[in-house]
Structure formats: structure tokens, C-alpha cells
CSV table of C-alpha atoms in Angstrom, one decimal:
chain,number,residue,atom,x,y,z
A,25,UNK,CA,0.0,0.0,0.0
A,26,UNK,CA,1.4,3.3,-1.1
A,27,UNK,CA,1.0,5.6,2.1
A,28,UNK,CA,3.3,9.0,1.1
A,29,UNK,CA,3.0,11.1,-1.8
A,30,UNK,CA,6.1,12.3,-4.3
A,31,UNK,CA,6.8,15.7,-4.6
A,32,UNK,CA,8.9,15.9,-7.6
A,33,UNK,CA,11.1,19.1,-8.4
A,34,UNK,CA,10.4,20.3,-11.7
A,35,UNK,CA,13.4,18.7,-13.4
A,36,UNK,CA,13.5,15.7,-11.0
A,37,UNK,CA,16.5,16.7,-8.9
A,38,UNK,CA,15.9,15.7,-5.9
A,39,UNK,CA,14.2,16.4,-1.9
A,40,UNK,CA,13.1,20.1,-1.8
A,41,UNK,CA,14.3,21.9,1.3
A,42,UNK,CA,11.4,23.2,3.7
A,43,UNK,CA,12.3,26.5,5.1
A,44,UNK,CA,12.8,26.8,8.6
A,45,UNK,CA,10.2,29.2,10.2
A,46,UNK,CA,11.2,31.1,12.8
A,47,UNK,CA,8.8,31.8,16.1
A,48,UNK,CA,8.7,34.2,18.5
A,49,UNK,CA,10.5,37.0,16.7
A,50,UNK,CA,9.6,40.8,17.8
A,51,UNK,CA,7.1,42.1,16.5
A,52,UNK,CA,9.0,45.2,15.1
A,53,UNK,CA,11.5,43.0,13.1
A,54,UNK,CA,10.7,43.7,9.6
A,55,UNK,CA,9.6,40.3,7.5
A,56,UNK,CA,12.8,39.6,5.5
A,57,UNK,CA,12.2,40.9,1.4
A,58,UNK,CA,12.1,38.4,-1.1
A,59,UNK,CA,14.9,39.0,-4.1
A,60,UNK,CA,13.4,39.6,-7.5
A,61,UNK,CA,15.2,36.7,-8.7
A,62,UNK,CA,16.2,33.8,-7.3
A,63,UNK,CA,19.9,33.9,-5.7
A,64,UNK,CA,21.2,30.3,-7.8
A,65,UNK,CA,19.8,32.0,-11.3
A,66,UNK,CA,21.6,35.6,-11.1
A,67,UNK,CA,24.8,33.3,-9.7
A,68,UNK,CA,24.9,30.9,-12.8
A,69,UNK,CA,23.9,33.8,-15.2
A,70,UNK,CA,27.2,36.1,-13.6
A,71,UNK,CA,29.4,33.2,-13.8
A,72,UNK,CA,27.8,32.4,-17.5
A,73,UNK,CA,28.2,36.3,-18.7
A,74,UNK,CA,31.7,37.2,-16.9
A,75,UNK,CA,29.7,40.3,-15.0
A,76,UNK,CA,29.0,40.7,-11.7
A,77,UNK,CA,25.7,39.5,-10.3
A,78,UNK,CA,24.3,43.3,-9.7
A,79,UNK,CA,25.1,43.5,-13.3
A,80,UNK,CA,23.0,40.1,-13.7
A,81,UNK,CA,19.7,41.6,-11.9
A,82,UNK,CA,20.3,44.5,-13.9
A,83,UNK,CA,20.2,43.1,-16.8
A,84,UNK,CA,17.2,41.2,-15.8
A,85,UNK,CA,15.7,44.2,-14.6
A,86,UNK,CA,16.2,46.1,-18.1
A,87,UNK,CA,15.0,42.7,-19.8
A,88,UNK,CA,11.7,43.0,-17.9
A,89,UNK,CA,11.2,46.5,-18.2
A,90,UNK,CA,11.5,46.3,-21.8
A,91,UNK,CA,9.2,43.7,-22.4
A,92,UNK,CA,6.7,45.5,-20.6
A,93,UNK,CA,7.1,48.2,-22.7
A,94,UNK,CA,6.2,45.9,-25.4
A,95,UNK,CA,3.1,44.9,-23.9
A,96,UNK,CA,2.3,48.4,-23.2
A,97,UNK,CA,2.5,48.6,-27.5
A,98,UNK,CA,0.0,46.2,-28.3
A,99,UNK,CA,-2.5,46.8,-25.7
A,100,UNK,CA,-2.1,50.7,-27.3
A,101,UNK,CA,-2.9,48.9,-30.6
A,102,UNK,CA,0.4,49.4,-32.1
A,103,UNK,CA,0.8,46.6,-34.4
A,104,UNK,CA,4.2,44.7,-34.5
A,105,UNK,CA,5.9,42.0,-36.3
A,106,UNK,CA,8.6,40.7,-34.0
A,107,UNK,CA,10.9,41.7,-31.8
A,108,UNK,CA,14.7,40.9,-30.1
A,109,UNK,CA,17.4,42.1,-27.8
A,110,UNK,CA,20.5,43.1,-29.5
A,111,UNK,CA,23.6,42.4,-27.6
A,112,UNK,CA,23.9,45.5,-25.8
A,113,UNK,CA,20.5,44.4,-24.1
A,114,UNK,CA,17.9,46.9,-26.4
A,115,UNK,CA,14.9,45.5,-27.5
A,116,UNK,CA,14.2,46.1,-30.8
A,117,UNK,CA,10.7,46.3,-32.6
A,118,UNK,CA,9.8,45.6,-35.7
A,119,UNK,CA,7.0,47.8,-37.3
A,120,UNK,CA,5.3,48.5,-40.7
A,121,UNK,CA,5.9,52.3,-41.0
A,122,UNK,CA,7.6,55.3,-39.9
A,123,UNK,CA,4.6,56.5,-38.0
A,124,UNK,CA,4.3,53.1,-35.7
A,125,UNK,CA,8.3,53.6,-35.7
A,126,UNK,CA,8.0,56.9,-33.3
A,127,UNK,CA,5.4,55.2,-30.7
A,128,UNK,CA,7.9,52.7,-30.5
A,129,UNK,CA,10.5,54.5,-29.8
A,130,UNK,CA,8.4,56.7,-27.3
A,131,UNK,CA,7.9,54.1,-25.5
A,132,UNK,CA,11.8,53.9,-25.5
A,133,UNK,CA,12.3,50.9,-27.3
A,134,UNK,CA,14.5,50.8,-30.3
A,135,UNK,CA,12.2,50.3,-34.1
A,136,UNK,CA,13.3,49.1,-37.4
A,137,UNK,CA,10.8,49.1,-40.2
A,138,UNK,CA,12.4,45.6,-42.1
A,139,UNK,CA,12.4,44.5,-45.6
A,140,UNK,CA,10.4,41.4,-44.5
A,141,UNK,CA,9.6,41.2,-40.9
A,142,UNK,CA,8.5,38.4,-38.9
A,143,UNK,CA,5.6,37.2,-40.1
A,144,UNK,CA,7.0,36.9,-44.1
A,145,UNK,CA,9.2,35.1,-42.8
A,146,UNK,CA,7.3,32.9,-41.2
A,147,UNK,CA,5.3,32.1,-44.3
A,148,UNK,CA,8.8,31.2,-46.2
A,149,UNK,CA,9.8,29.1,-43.5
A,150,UNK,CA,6.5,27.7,-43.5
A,151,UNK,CA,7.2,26.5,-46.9
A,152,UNK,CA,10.6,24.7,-46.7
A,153,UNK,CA,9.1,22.9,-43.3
A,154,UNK,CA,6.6,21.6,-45.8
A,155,UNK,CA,9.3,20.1,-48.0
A,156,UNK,CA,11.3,18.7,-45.4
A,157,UNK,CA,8.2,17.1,-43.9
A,158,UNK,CA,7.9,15.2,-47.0
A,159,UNK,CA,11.2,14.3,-47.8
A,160,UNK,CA,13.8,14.4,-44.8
A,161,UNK,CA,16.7,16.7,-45.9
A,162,UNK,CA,19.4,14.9,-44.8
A,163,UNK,CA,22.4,17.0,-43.7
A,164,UNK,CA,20.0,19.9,-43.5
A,165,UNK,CA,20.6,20.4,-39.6
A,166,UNK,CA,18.0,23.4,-39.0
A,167,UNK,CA,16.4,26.5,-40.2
A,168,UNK,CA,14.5,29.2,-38.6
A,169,UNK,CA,13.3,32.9,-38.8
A,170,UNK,CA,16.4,34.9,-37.6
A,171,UNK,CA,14.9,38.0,-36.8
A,172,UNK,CA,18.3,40.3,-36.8
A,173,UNK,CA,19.3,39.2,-40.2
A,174,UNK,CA,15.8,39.8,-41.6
A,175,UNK,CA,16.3,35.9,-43.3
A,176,UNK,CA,15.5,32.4,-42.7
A,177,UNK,CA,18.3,31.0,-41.9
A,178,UNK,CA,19.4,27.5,-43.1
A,179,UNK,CA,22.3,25.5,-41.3
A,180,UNK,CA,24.1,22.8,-42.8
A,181,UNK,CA,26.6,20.2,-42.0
A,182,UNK,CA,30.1,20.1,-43.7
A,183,UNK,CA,30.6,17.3,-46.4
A,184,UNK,CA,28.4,16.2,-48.7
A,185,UNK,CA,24.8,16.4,-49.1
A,186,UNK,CA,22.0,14.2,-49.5
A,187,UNK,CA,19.7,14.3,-52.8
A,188,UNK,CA,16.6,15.6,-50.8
A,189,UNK,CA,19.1,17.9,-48.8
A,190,UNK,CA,20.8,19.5,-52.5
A,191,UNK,CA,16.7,19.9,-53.5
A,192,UNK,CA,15.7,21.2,-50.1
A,193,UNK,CA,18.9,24.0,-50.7
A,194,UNK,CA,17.8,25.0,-54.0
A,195,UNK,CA,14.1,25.3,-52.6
A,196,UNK,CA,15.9,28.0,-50.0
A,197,UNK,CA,17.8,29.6,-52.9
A,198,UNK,CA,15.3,30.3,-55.1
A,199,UNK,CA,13.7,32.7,-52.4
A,200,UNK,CA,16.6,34.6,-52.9
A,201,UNK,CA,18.0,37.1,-50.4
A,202,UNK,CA,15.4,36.3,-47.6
A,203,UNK,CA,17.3,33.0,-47.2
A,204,UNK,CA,20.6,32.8,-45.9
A,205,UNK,CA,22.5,29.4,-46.2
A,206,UNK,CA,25.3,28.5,-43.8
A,207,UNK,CA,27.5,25.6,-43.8
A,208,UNK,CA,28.0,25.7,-40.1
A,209,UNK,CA,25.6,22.8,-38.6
A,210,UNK,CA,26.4,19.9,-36.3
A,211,UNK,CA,24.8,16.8,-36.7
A,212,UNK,CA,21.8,17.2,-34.1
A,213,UNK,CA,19.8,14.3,-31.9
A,214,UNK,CA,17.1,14.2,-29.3
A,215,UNK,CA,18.5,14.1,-25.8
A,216,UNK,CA,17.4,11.3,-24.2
A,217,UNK,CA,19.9,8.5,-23.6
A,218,UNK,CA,20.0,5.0,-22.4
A,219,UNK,CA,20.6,4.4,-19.1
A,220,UNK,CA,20.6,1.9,-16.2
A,221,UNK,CA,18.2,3.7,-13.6
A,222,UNK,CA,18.1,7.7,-12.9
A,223,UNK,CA,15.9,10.6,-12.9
A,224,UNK,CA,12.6,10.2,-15.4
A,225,UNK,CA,13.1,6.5,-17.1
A,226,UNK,CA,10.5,4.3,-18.8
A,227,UNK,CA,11.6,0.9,-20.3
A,228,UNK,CA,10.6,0.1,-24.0
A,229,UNK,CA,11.6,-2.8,-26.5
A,230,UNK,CA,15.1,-1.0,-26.7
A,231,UNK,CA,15.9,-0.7,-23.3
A,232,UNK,CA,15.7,1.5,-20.3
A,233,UNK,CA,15.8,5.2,-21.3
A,234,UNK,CA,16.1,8.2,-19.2
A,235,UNK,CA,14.5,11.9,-19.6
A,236,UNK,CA,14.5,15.0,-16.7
A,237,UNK,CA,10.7,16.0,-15.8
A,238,UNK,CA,9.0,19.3,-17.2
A,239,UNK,CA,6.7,21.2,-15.9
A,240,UNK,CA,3.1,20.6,-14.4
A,241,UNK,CA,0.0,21.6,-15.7
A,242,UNK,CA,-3.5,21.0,-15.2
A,243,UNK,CA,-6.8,20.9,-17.9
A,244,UNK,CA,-10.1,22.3,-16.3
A,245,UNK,CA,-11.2,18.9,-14.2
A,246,UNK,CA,-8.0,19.1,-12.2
A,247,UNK,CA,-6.1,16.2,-13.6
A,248,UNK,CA,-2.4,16.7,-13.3
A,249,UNK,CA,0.0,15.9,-16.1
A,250,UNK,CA,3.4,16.4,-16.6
A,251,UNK,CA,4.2,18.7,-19.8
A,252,UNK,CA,7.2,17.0,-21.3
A,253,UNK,CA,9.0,16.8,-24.9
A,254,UNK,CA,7.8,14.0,-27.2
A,255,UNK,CA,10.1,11.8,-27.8
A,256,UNK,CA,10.4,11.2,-24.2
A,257,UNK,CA,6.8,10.1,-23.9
A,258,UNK,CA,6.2,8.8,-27.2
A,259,UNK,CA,5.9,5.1,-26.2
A,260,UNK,CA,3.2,6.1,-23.7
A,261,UNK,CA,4.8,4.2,-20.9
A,262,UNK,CA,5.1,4.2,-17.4
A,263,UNK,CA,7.8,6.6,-15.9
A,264,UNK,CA,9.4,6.1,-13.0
A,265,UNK,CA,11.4,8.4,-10.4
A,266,UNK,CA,13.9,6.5,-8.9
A,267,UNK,CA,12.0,3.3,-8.1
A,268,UNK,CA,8.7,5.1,-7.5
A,269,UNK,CA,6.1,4.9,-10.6
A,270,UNK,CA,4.5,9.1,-11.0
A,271,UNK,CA,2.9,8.7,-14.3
A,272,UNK,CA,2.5,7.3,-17.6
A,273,UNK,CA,2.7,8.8,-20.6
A,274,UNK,CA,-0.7,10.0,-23.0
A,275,UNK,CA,-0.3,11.4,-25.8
A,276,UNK,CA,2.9,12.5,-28.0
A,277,UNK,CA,2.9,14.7,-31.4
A,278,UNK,CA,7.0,13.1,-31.7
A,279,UNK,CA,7.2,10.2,-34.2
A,280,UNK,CA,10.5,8.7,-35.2
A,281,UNK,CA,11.2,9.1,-39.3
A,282,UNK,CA,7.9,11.3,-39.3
A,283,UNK,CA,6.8,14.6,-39.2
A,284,UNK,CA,6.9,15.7,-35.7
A,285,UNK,CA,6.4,18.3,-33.0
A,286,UNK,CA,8.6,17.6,-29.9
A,287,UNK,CA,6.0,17.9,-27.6
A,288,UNK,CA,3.8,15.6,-25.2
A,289,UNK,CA,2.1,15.2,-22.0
A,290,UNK,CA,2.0,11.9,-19.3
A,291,UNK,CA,-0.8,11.9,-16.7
A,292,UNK,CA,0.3,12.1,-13.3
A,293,UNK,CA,-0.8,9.7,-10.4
A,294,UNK,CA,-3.3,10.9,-8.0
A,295,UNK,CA,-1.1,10.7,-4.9
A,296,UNK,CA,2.2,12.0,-6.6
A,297,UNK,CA,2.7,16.0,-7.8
A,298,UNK,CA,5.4,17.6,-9.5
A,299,UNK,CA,6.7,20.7,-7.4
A,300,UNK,CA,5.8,24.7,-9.2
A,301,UNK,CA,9.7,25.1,-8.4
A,302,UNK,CA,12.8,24.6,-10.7
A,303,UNK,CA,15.4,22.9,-8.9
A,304,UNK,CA,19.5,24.1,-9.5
A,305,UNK,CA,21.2,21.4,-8.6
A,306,UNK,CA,22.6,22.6,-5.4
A,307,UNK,CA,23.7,26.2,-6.9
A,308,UNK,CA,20.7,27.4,-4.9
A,309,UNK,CA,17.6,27.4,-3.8
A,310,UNK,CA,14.6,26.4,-6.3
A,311,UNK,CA,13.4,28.7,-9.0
A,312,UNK,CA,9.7,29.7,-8.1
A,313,UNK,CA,7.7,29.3,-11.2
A,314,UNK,CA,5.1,32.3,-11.5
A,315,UNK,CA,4.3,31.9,-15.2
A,316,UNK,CA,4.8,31.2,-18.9
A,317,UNK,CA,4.9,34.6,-20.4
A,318,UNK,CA,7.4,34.0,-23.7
A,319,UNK,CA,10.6,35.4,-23.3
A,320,UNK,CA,12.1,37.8,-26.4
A,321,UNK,CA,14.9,36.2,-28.7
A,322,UNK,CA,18.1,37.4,-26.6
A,323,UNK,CA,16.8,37.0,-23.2
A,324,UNK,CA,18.6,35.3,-20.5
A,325,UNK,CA,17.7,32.1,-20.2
A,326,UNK,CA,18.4,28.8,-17.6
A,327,UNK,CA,17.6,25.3,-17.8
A,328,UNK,CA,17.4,22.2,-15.5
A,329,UNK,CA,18.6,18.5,-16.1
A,330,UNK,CA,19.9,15.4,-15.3
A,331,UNK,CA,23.1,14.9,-16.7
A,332,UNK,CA,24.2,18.9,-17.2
A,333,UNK,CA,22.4,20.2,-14.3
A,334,UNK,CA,22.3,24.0,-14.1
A,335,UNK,CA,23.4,25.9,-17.3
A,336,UNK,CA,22.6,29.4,-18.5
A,337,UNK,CA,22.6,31.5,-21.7
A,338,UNK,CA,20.0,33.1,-24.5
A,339,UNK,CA,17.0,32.7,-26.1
A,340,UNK,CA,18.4,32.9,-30.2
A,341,UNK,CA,15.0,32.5,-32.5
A,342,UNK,CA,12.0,30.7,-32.3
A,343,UNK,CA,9.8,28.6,-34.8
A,344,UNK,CA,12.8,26.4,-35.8
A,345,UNK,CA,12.8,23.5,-38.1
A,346,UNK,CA,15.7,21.1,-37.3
A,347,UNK,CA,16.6,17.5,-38.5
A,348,UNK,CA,17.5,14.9,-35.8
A,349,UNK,CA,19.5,12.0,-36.6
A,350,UNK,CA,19.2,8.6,-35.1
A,351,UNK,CA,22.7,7.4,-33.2
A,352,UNK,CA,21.0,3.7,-33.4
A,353,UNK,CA,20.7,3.2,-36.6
A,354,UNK,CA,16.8,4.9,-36.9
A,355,UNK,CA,15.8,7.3,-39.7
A,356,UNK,CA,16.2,10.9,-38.9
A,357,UNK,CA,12.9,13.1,-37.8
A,358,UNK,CA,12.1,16.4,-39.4
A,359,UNK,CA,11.1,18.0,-36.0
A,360,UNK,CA,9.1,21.7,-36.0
A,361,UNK,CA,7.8,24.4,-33.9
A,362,UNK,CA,10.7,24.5,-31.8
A,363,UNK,CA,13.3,27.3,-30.2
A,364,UNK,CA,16.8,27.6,-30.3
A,365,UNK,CA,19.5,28.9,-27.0
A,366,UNK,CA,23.3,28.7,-26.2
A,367,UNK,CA,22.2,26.9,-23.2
A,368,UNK,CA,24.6,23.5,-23.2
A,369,UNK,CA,22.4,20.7,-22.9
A,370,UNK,CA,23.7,16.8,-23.3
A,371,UNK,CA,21.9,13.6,-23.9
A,372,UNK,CA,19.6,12.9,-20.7
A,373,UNK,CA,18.5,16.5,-20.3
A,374,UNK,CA,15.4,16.1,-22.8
A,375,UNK,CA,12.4,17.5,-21.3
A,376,UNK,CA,14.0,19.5,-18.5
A,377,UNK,CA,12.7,22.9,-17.6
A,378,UNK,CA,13.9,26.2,-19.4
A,379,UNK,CA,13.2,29.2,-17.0
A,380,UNK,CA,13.4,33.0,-17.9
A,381,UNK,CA,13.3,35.0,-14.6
A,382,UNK,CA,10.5,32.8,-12.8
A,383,UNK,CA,8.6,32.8,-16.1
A,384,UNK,CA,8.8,28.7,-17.7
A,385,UNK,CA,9.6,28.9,-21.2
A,386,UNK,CA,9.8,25.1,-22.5
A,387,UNK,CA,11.8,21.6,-22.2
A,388,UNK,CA,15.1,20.5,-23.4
A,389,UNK,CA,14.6,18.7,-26.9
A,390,UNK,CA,17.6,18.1,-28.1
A,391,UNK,CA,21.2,19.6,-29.1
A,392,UNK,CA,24.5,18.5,-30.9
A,393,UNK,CA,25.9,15.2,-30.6
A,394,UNK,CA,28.9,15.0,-28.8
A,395,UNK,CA,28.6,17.9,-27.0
A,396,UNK,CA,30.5,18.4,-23.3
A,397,UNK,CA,28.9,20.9,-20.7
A,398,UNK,CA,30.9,22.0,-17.7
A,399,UNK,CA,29.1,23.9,-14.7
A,400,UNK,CA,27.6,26.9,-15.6
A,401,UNK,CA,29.3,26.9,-18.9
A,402,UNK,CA,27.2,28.4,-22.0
A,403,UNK,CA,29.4,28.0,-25.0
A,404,UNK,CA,27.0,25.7,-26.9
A,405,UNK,CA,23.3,25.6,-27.8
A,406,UNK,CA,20.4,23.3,-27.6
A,407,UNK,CA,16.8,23.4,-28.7
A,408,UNK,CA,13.5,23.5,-26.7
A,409,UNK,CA,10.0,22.9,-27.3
A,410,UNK,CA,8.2,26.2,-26.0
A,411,UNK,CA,5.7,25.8,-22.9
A,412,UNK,CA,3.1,28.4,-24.0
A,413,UNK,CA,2.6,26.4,-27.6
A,414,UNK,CA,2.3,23.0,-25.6
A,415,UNK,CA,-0.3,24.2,-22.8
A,416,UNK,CA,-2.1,25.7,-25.7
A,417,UNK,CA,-2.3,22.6,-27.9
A,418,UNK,CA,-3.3,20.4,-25.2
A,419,UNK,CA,-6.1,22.9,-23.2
A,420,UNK,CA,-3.8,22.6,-20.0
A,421,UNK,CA,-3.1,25.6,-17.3
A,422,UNK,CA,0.7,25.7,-16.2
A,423,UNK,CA,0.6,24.8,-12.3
A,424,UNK,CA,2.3,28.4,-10.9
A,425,UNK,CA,4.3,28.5,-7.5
């Protein structure tokens, strides 16, 4: 008979600390103020940037402020069609005319009025996705709207490419400047890995695999599930943490050698949870979640796993298209919908949390092959499946600390 419940960190890390509460303090003792952030994520993000941590909070202060600003926009009915942080931490807008130009820039917020903008680019990228989904572009590694450039962007691996791969390319040419070609990719795969025992695992006919746990969420009865990327629930198995079984898996949109979306959901048991806190791996105390609100390409940006723990970096672009390759043998998966960072992930981290402030952005999906992470360090990248698109697909409500 099961008599305690699991209370599960949202990357599976490990016993949360309670907090010791003092009694019988003086009543004139002023209640200690809460930091803005939380003390392990301005840490890692100092150490990851080579500033200081005041210069961290400022820079998620500025972040937050700006993005505000942004919200302030639309709800004025300023229409925009996307929007980043350049390196020197200035959000810039883009906008259709001079006119919507200035209330941008009233609202002290840098504007650029783009040959193409966002939402052009969307519909080219729109149309190689459609290729690749029916013919895998091997040696294509990724493409996305890269919203500095103005372009699509297309990475590919060195050597030689595959006959779907050379069509796929001349598709991207013919669209002329808007698509910009680099032969700069590494061979990317989905990070889950096998593994005997560990944080999230589930057995299939291959073996015992292992994952780190997302987020939780909640559709409008109550049930619980765990908000997860695809591929590790695609069997729709039981998961286990440690030896405890804390829900099986329900639906997945991530099919090997097929079109996919990286994103999937397990429900969770009735007498287990998963905690509204991201754990850091004993940099700190727990990240609070308080929401999902999308953070801006060049935000800082944090994520949560097994095998890498606590690493830090940037948001790059979002609605990427990237090809996964199979290290056993499998036929590679044309994966969409998903966003890019130079957070260092490695195999084992898929479906950790991604965290932006106390604001959830998404779970690890995968990265390159081969890649080594070391502490804090964020000299690499790795893709995520965004929260907000999965909580919208599947009518759930994120569970907030």
C-alpha cells in the first residue's frame, strides 16, 4: 500500500528543502524581502556572462522592463511584427511604418521598419518545413526565422549532401536574399539516452531510457499531467522516479522518421505531484515558477537536467525546423515548432525545464551530438520545445508557485 506522496522538483532533482520558520520573533522585526530573482539563477547567469551579479539583476531588470514596454504597445494597438534584444540588451521592434516607428521608440524601445519582418518570414519558413516534412533533408541540420538578419536561416553540416538535402537547398535559394545558407551545422539528436536507472526513465523494447521532468500543468477537471518533450513520452509508458512509478505517458505529437512536433504530456498519479519550483542542482535554492509569459529572442535564459544540471545563456529565434539524426541506426525526424538557445544541454536532459526569470519557457529537446557541458558553462546551444505552444495545444493551465 502506497501511504506517502512524491513531490517531484520540476526537473526531477531531488528532496526540496522546507524553510525553517522562525517563532517568537519581535514584533518590530521587519519580514525579510524576497529577491526579484532567485539567488542560484543571477549566480549561474554572472558566472555564465563574466559580469557581476548586480550587473546580472540589472540586466534582468532592463530585460523586464523592456518587455513590458512591449506589452504596453500592443495593448495601445500598435501593431508589431517581432521583436529581439540586441547584444547591448535593447529591445528592438519591428514595425510596418515610420509613424508606428516613433510610438515605438516613445515608448523607449529601439524600431526598425524591415524589408520582410516576422511574419514573411514565417510564411517562407513555412514552406521549406513543408518540403522537409515530406522528404527528410538529410544533412540539413535546421532552419529558422532569424529575426536580426531579416532571413531564414538554413544551417548545414560540412561534407556532402543528400539528394533531398541538395533539393531542399535550391528550394531555400530560389527565395533569394530572404534566405541565408550557412554551412555551419552539427549533426543534431534528441537528448534522451539510455541508461541503467536515474531521474525520469521508462523501459521500452530497446531498453531503459532516461529523460529529466518538465513542468506541471492542469486541464479544467484538475487532472495533473506532466508537460514534457515528445520523444520522451512517445511510447506512452510508465515513468518512474527512482523506483517510484509518477505517471505514464498520454499522448505525444513526436514520431521517429515522421513529421513531428517535440511535444507531449503523461498523466500524473493521483497521490504524486510535481513541485511549481525549478530545482539548480545545489547552486541554490529552487526557482519559483510564476508563469509562462514567452521570453524575447536574446533573453537570459536557464535550464534544469539530469546529466548537465544548471546551465545558463540566451534565447536565439523561435519557430525552428531542425533534423534529428538517429545514433542507433533509426531514420532521422524532421522536428518543427521549436526554439533555439546557447544553453549547453547533453543527452539525458530532454524534457527538463527552461526558465526566464521565474517565467517557464519550455523543455530541453535536443542539441548536438557530442557535446561536453561543464558547470555553468554556456558556450554551446540546444533546442526547446516552447511551454506556452504545448499548454495551448493540449487545453492545459501551467501549475504556478
Amino acid at each position: 500500500m502506497r501511504v506517502s506522496r512524491i513531490s517531484l522538483a520540476a526537473t526531477a532533482i531531488g528532496t526540496l528543502l522546507a524553510a525553517a520558520v522562525a517563532t517568537g520573533a519581535a514584533e518590530a522585526t521587519p519580514a525579510p524581502t524576497a529577491p526579484r530573482y532567485a539567488p542560484a539563477m543571477v549566480t549561474a547567469l554572472a558566472r555564465s556572462l563574466g559580469v557581476s551579479e548586480d550587473a546580472a539583476v540589472a540586466q534582468l531588470d532592463h530585460q523586464a522592463a523592456q518587455q513590458d514596454e512591449l506589452t504596453a504597445l500592443a495593448r495601445a494597438g500598435v501593431t508589431t511584427d517581432g521583436a529581439w534584444f540586441t547584444p547591448d540588451g535593447t529591445l528592438t521592434v519591428n514595425v510596418s511604418s515610420p509613424a508606428a516607428a516613433a510610438e515605438v521608440r516613445d515608448h523607449g524601445l529601439a524600431a526598425r521598419v524591415p524589408q520582410r519582418g516576422e511574419r514573411a518570414l514565417g510564411r517562407i519558413k513555412a514552406s521549406l518545413d513543408a518540403r522537409a516534412l515530406r522528404e527528410v533533408p538529410d544533412g540539413v541540420t535546421s532552419w529558422s526565422v532569424d529575426l536580426p538578419s531579416d532571413t531564414v536561416t538554413v544551417h548545414v553540416a560540412p561534407g556532402r549532401t543528400s539528394a533531398a538535402a541538395a533539393s531542399f537547398l535550391a528550394d531555400a535559394a530560389s527565395h533569394g536574399s530572404a534566405v541565408r545558407i550557412l554551412r555551419d551545422g552539427q549533426r543534431l539528436a534528441p537528448q534522451a539516452t539510455v541508461y541503467p536507472g536515474s531521474r525520469m526513465t521508462w523501459t521500452n523494447s530497446s531498453g531503459s531510457w532516461v529523460c529529466s521532468v518538465g513542468y506541471g500543468a492542469h486541464d479544467s477537471s484538475g487532472r495533473q499531467y506532466l508537460v514534457s518533450a515528445g520523444h520522451c513520452v512517445a511510447d506512452l509508458t510508465d515513468l518512474y522516479y527512482g523506483t517510484a512509478h509518477f505517471a505514464k505517458g498520454v499522448h505525444s505529437r513526436y514520431v521517429l522518421g515522421s513529421r513531428s512536433v517535440d511535444m507531449g504530456i503523461a498523466q500524473v498519479d493521483s497521490d504524486d505531484s510535481i513541485a511549481t519550483q525549478v530545482g539548480t542542482w545545489g547552486t541554490g535554492a529552487n526557482v519559483a515558477v510564476k508563469g509562462s509569459k514567452r521570453a524575447a529572442p536574446g533573453s537570459a535564459l536557464c535550464k534544469s537536467g539530469q546529466t548537465t544540471g544548471w546551465t545558463c545563456g540566451a534565447v536565439k529565434s523561435y519557430n525552428v525546423s531542425v533534423t534529428y539524426t538517429d545514433e542507433h541506426g533509426g531514420p532521422d525526424t524532421v522536428v518543427t515548432g521549436l526554439a533555439s538557445s546557447s544553453v549547453c544541454t547533453q543527452g539525458g536532459d530532454s524534457g527538463g525545464a527552461y526558465i526566464s526569470g521565474n517565467q517557464a519557457q519550455g523543455m530541453t529537446s535536443g542539441g548536438p551530438t557530442g557535446q561536453q557541458c561543464s558547470g555553468t558553462n554556456s558556450s554551446g546551444s540546444s533546442y526547446f520545445q516552447p511551454l506556452d505552444d504545448a499548454l495551448s495545444y493540449y487545453g492545459l493551465t501551467l501549475n504556478t508557485n
